[in-house]
CSV table of C-alpha atoms in Angstrom, one decimal:
chain,number,residue,atom,x,y,z
K,3,MET,CA,129.7,81.9,62.9
K,4,ALA,CA,126.7,82.4,64.2
K,5,GLY,CA,128.1,84.8,66.9
K,6,ALA,CA,129.5,86.9,63.7
K,7,ALA,CA,126.2,87.1,61.6
K,8,ILE,CA,124.1,88.3,65.0
K,9,ASP,CA,125.9,91.5,64.7
K,10,ASP,CA,124.3,91.9,61.0
K,11,ILE,CA,120.9,91.1,62.1
K,12,LEU,CA,118.7,94.4,61.5
K,13,LEU,CA,115.0,93.9,63.0
K,14,ASN,CA,112.9,95.1,60.2
K,15,ILE,CA,111.0,98.3,61.1
K,16,SER,CA,109.7,100.6,58.8
K,17,PRO,CA,109.7,104.8,59.5
K,18,GLY,CA,105.9,104.4,60.1
K,19,GLY,CA,106.7,101.7,62.4
K,20,GLN,CA,109.3,103.7,64.5
K,21,MET,CA,106.9,106.5,64.9
K,22,ALA,CA,104.4,103.9,66.2
K,23,LEU,CA,106.8,102.6,68.6
K,24,GLY,CA,107.8,106.3,69.7
K,25,ILE,CA,103.8,106.5,70.5
K,26,VAL,CA,103.6,103.6,72.5
K,27,LEU,CA,107.0,104.2,74.3
K,28,ALA,CA,105.5,107.9,75.3
K,29,LEU,CA,102.5,106.2,76.3
K,30,ILE,CA,103.9,103.6,78.6
K,31,MET,CA,106.2,106.3,80.4
K,32,TYR,CA,102.7,108.6,80.5
K,33,GLY,CA,101.2,105.4,82.0
K,34,VAL,CA,104.0,104.9,84.5
K,35,ALA,CA,103.8,108.7,85.6
K,36,LEU,CA,99.8,108.3,86.0
K,37,ASP,CA,100.9,105.6,88.9
K,38,LEU,CA,103.0,107.7,91.0
K,39,ARG,CA,102.1,109.3,94.2
K,40,VAL,CA,103.7,112.0,96.4
K,41,THR,CA,103.0,108.9,99.0
K,42,ASP,CA,105.0,106.5,97.2
K,43,PHE,CA,108.2,108.7,97.8
K,44,VAL,CA,107.6,109.6,101.9
K,45,ASP,CA,109.1,106.7,103.0
K,46,VAL,CA,112.5,107.3,100.8
K,47,PHE,CA,112.7,110.6,103.1
K,48,ARG,CA,111.8,108.7,106.0
K,49,ARG,CA,114.2,105.8,105.6
K,50,PRO,CA,116.6,106.8,102.9
K,51,ALA,CA,119.5,104.1,103.8
K,52,ALA,CA,117.3,101.3,101.6
K,53,PRO,CA,116.1,103.2,98.6
K,54,LEU,CA,119.1,105.1,97.9
K,55,ALA,CA,121.0,101.9,98.1
K,56,GLY,CA,119.2,100.3,95.9
K,57,LEU,CA,119.0,103.5,93.7
K,58,ALA,CA,122.7,103.5,93.4
K,59,ALA,CA,123.2,99.6,92.8
K,60,GLN,CA,120.6,100.0,89.7
K,61,LEU,CA,122.1,103.2,88.4
K,62,ILE,CA,125.7,103.3,89.0
K,63,LEU,CA,126.7,99.5,90.3
K,64,LEU,CA,125.0,97.7,88.0
K,65,PRO,CA,125.5,99.6,84.6
K,66,ALA,CA,129.3,99.6,86.2
K,67,VAL,CA,129.3,95.8,86.6
K,68,THR,CA,127.8,95.2,83.1
K,69,TRP,CA,130.6,96.9,81.6
K,70,ALA,CA,132.6,94.8,83.4
K,71,ILE,CA,131.6,91.5,81.8
K,72,THR,CA,131.4,92.6,78.6
K,73,MET,CA,135.2,93.7,78.8
K,74,VAL,CA,136.2,90.1,80.4
K,75,LEU,CA,133.7,87.9,78.6
K,76,LYS,CA,134.1,89.6,75.4
K,77,PRO,CA,130.2,89.0,73.8
K,78,GLN,CA,129.5,89.9,70.4
K,79,PRO,CA,129.5,93.8,70.2
K,80,SER,CA,125.6,93.9,69.8
K,81,ILE,CA,125.2,91.9,72.6
K,82,ALA,CA,127.0,93.4,75.0
K,83,LEU,CA,125.4,96.7,73.8
K,84,GLY,CA,122.0,95.1,74.7
K,85,MET,CA,123.3,94.0,78.1
K,86,MET,CA,124.1,97.9,78.8
K,87,VAL,CA,121.0,99.2,77.3
K,88,VAL,CA,119.2,96.8,79.6
K,89,ALA,CA,121.2,97.8,82.7
K,90,ALA,CA,120.5,101.3,81.9
K,91,CYS,CA,116.7,101.0,82.0
K,92,PRO,CA,114.8,101.9,85.5
K,93,GLY,CA,112.7,99.4,87.5
K,94,GLY,CA,109.6,98.0,85.6
K,95,ASN,CA,106.3,97.7,87.3
K,96,ILE,CA,106.2,94.1,87.2
K,97,SER,CA,108.9,94.2,90.2
K,98,ASN,CA,106.3,95.5,92.6
K,99,LEU,CA,104.2,92.9,92.0
K,100,ILE,CA,107.2,90.0,92.5
K,101,THR,CA,108.0,92.0,95.6
K,102,HIS,CA,104.7,91.6,97.2
K,103,MET,CA,104.6,87.9,95.6
K,104,ALA,CA,107.7,87.5,97.5
K,105,ARG,CA,106.5,89.3,100.8
K,106,GLY,CA,109.1,91.8,100.6
K,107,ASN,CA,108.9,95.5,101.2
K,108,THR,CA,106.4,96.9,98.2
K,109,ALA,CA,106.4,100.4,99.3
K,110,LEU,CA,110.3,100.5,99.1
K,111,SER,CA,110.2,98.7,95.3
K,112,VAL,CA,107.3,101.3,94.5
K,113,SER,CA,109.5,104.2,95.5
K,114,MET,CA,112.4,102.9,93.7
K,115,THR,CA,110.7,102.4,90.6
K,116,GLY,CA,108.9,105.8,90.8
K,117,ILE,CA,112.1,107.6,91.1
K,118,SER,CA,114.2,105.4,88.8
K,119,SER,CA,111.6,106.1,86.6
K,120,LEU,CA,111.4,109.7,86.8
K,121,LEU,CA,115.5,109.8,86.6
K,122,ALA,CA,115.3,107.4,83.5
K,123,SER,CA,115.2,110.9,80.7
K,124,VAL,CA,118.6,111.4,81.6
K,125,THR,CA,120.3,108.7,83.9
K,126,THR,CA,119.2,106.1,80.7
K,127,PRO,CA,120.8,107.8,77.7
K,128,LEU,CA,123.8,109.0,79.7
K,129,ASN,CA,124.6,105.1,81.3
K,130,ILE,CA,124.4,103.8,78.0
K,131,LEU,CA,126.7,106.1,76.1
K,132,PHE,CA,129.3,106.2,78.9
K,133,TRP,CA,129.4,102.9,79.3
K,134,ALA,CA,129.2,101.7,76.0
K,135,GLY,CA,131.8,104.4,74.6
K,136,LEU,CA,134.1,103.0,77.4
K,137,ASN,CA,134.2,99.4,75.5
K,138,PRO,CA,136.0,99.6,72.2
K,139,GLN,CA,133.8,97.6,70.6
K,140,THR,CA,130.2,98.8,71.5
K,141,ALA,CA,131.8,102.2,70.8
K,142,ALA,CA,132.8,101.0,67.2
K,143,LEU,CA,129.3,99.8,67.1
K,144,LEU,CA,127.5,103.1,67.9
K,145,ARG,CA,129.6,104.5,65.3
K,146,GLN,CA,128.4,102.3,62.7
K,147,VAL,CA,124.7,102.4,63.7
K,148,SER,CA,125.3,106.3,63.3
K,149,VAL,CA,124.3,107.2,67.2
K,150,ASP,CA,125.1,110.9,67.5
K,151,PRO,CA,125.3,111.7,71.2
K,152,VAL,CA,123.5,114.8,71.6
K,153,SER,CA,120.8,113.9,69.4
K,154,PHE,CA,120.6,110.6,71.2
K,155,ILE,CA,120.2,112.1,74.4
K,156,GLY,CA,117.9,114.9,73.4
K,157,SER,CA,115.6,112.5,71.9
K,158,THR,CA,115.1,110.1,74.5
K,159,VAL,CA,114.7,113.1,77.3
K,160,LEU,CA,111.9,113.8,75.0
K,161,LEU,CA,110.9,110.5,74.3
K,162,LEU,CA,111.0,109.5,78.2
K,163,GLY,CA,110.6,113.2,80.2
K,164,VAL,CA,107.9,114.8,78.2
K,165,PRO,CA,105.4,112.2,79.0
K,166,MET,CA,106.5,111.4,82.1
K,167,VAL,CA,106.1,115.3,83.4
K,168,ALA,CA,102.4,115.3,81.4
K,169,GLY,CA,101.9,112.2,83.3
K,170,LEU,CA,102.7,114.0,86.7
K,171,LEU,CA,100.6,116.8,85.9
K,172,THR,CA,97.9,114.9,84.9
K,173,VAL,CA,97.9,113.6,88.4
K,174,ARG,CA,98.6,116.7,90.2
K,175,HIS,CA,95.9,119.0,88.3
K,176,LEU,CA,93.2,116.5,86.9
K,177,PRO,CA,93.0,113.3,89.5
K,178,VAL,CA,89.6,112.0,88.0
K,179,LEU,CA,90.7,112.1,84.6
K,180,ALA,CA,94.2,110.0,85.7
K,181,ASP,CA,92.2,107.4,87.5
K,182,ARG,CA,90.1,107.1,84.6
K,183,LEU,CA,93.2,106.9,82.2
K,184,ARG,CA,95.6,104.5,84.5
K,185,ARG,CA,94.2,101.1,83.8
K,186,PRO,CA,93.1,101.4,80.0
K,187,LEU,CA,96.3,103.1,79.1
K,188,GLN,CA,98.6,100.6,80.8
K,189,ILE,CA,96.5,97.7,79.3
K,190,LEU,CA,96.6,99.2,75.6
K,191,SER,CA,100.7,100.1,76.4
K,192,PHE,CA,101.0,96.5,77.3
K,193,VAL,CA,99.4,95.1,74.3
K,194,PHE,CA,100.7,97.3,71.9
K,195,LEU,CA,104.3,96.5,73.4
K,196,ILE,CA,103.5,92.7,73.0
K,197,GLY,CA,102.4,93.4,69.4
K,198,PHE,CA,105.5,94.8,68.1
K,199,ILE,CA,107.5,92.1,70.4
K,200,LEU,CA,105.3,89.1,68.4
K,201,ALA,CA,105.9,91.0,65.0
K,202,ALA,CA,109.7,91.2,65.6
K,203,THR,CA,109.6,87.6,66.4
K,204,ILE,CA,107.6,86.3,63.8
K,205,THR,CA,109.5,88.1,60.9
K,206,ASN,CA,112.8,87.0,62.0
K,207,TRP,CA,111.8,83.7,63.5
K,208,ARG,CA,114.9,82.1,62.0
K,209,TYR,CA,117.2,84.0,64.4
K,210,ILE,CA,115.9,82.2,67.5
K,211,ALA,CA,118.3,79.5,67.2
K,212,VAL,CA,120.7,82.0,67.1
K,213,PHE,CA,119.2,83.3,70.0
K,214,SER,CA,119.2,79.8,72.3
K,215,THR,CA,122.8,79.4,71.8
K,216,ALA,CA,124.5,83.4,71.2
K,217,VAL,CA,122.2,85.5,73.5
K,218,LEU,CA,120.2,83.2,76.4
K,219,PRO,CA,123.3,82.3,78.0
K,220,PHE,CA,124.5,86.1,78.6
K,221,VAL,CA,120.9,87.1,79.7
K,222,VAL,CA,120.6,84.4,82.3
K,223,LEU,CA,124.2,85.0,83.5
K,224,HIS,CA,123.5,88.9,83.5
K,225,ASN,CA,120.5,88.7,85.5
K,226,ALA,CA,122.2,86.4,87.7
K,227,ILE,CA,124.7,88.9,88.7
K,228,ALA,CA,122.2,91.5,89.1
K,229,VAL,CA,119.9,89.6,91.5
K,230,ALA,CA,123.7,88.9,93.1
K,231,LEU,CA,124.4,92.7,93.4
K,232,GLY,CA,121.7,93.3,94.7
K,233,TRP,CA,121.4,90.8,97.5
K,234,GLY,CA,124.9,92.0,98.2
K,235,VAL,CA,124.3,95.3,98.4
K,236,ALA,CA,121.6,94.9,101.0
K,237,LYS,CA,123.5,92.5,103.1
K,238,ILE,CA,126.6,95.0,103.4
K,239,LEU,CA,124.2,97.5,104.6
K,240,GLY,CA,122.6,95.4,107.1
K,241,LEU,CA,119.2,95.6,105.8
K,242,SER,CA,116.3,93.7,107.1
K,243,ASP,CA,115.1,90.6,104.9
K,244,TYR,CA,111.8,92.6,104.2
K,245,ASP,CA,114.0,95.6,102.6
K,246,THR,CA,116.4,92.8,101.0
K,247,ARG,CA,113.7,91.2,98.9
K,248,ALA,CA,112.6,94.3,97.5
K,249,LEU,CA,116.0,95.9,97.0
K,250,THR,CA,117.1,92.6,95.2
K,251,ILE,CA,114.2,92.2,93.0
K,252,GLU,CA,113.8,95.8,92.2
K,253,VAL,CA,117.5,95.6,91.2
K,254,SER,CA,117.4,92.7,89.2
K,255,MET,CA,113.8,93.6,87.3
K,256,HIS,CA,114.4,96.1,85.0
K,257,ASN,CA,112.0,97.8,82.2
K,258,SER,CA,113.4,95.8,79.5
K,259,GLY,CA,110.4,96.7,77.3
K,260,LEU,CA,111.5,100.6,76.9
K,261,GLY,CA,115.1,98.8,76.6
K,262,LEU,CA,113.4,97.4,73.1
K,263,ALA,CA,111.8,100.2,72.0
K,264,LEU,CA,115.1,102.2,72.3
K,265,ILE,CA,116.8,99.8,70.6
K,266,LEU,CA,114.2,99.5,67.9
K,267,THR,CA,113.9,103.2,67.4
K,268,GLN,CA,117.5,104.6,68.4
K,269,PHE,CA,119.7,101.8,67.6
K,270,ASP,CA,118.5,100.7,64.0
K,271,GLY,CA,116.5,97.6,65.1
K,272,LEU,CA,120.1,96.1,65.7
K,273,GLY,CA,119.3,92.4,66.3
K,274,GLY,CA,121.8,91.1,68.8
K,275,ALA,CA,121.1,94.2,71.1
K,276,ALA,CA,117.0,93.7,70.7
K,277,LEU,CA,117.2,90.0,71.2
K,278,VAL,CA,119.1,90.2,74.6
K,279,ALA,CA,116.1,93.1,75.6
K,280,ALA,CA,113.1,90.6,74.4
K,281,GLY,CA,115.0,87.9,76.4
K,282,TRP,CA,115.5,89.7,79.5
K,283,GLY,CA,111.8,90.4,79.6
K,284,VAL,CA,110.9,87.0,79.4
K,285,TRP,CA,113.9,85.7,81.9
K,286,HIS,CA,113.7,88.2,84.4
K,287,LEU,CA,110.0,87.2,85.0
K,288,VAL,CA,111.1,83.7,85.1
K,289,SER,CA,113.7,84.3,87.6
K,290,GLY,CA,111.7,86.7,89.3
K,291,TRP,CA,109.0,84.5,90.1
K,292,ALA,CA,111.3,81.8,91.3
K,293,LEU,CA,113.1,83.4,93.8
K,294,ALA,CA,109.4,85.2,95.6
K,295,ALA,CA,108.3,81.4,95.5
K,296,TRP,CA,111.2,80.5,97.1
K,297,TRP,CA,111.0,83.2,99.6
K,298,LYS,CA,107.3,82.6,100.3
K,299,ARG,CA,107.9,79.2,100.9
K,300,ARG,CA,110.9,79.5,103.3
K,301,ASP,CA,108.4,81.9,105.4
K,302,PRO,CA,105.1,80.9,105.0
K,303,HIS,CA,104.0,83.8,107.8
K,304,PRO,CA,103.9,87.4,106.3
K,305,ALA,CA,103.5,89.0,109.7
K,306,ARG,CA,106.8,87.7,110.7
K,307,ILE,CA,108.6,89.4,107.8
K,308,GLU,CA,106.9,92.8,108.2
K,309,GLY,CA,107.7,92.8,111.9
K,310,ALA,CA,111.2,92.7,110.8
K,311,ALA,CA,111.4,95.8,109.0
């Protein structure tokens, strides 16, 4: 019964709140662009196998595997949609920190985050619409919340692409301004996003028990499969341990804040999907930290790892 009820949950976000969240999302993407440098992408062209494999796993394989999970396990439609939204999101900057903690190839992690963020304005909406459309339950849910594909793609490109381009232009033509804006903007965006998550959580506190029983198991399983996918692709290609760590973490850590914002602004705040995105945002920090701690404990000498690159 709790499972059936979760599809009826709509997080209460006013039109003004949705507009404010859209502005915050634009600021987040602008801040991401301010962190990108041409040098971040040089390694991609020097050694393309690892980043291209990682991006394929992140942008193609994980959304496809996520669709397969939803078809086999048949979670509630809104939970399935939330899983697809998270899988379609690009990597988050926190993955770079976790990769550094794990003594993996941080440059590779940064390159993958940057490229996936640049592509997100197109790949994220296309992946969501394509894979959600192939699952009859989530396809029906898209119709229920009145998601028009053309409008969704257009608004997502506008919401993500324009601030990304603006950020890149700022870095290119106004580097001093970019340096001044970078840190404050990142802090401000993070504080605003956390504020929205806390407000939504407090407003909908009665659904926490539903989250623990109906949503959390899928979040944990989904994240574990993403970890296994990233690690498996790296091993199949025979990548070094140094690159494997970066690729594994990058594929398993997504910008779930972006996913939550999209759900709140584009999918009428659909509760089950929003709970998945918010839950992933917390859980991938736990799993990423645990993975980094295990790798760091296993190899206490960084020089040995970097020498394998």
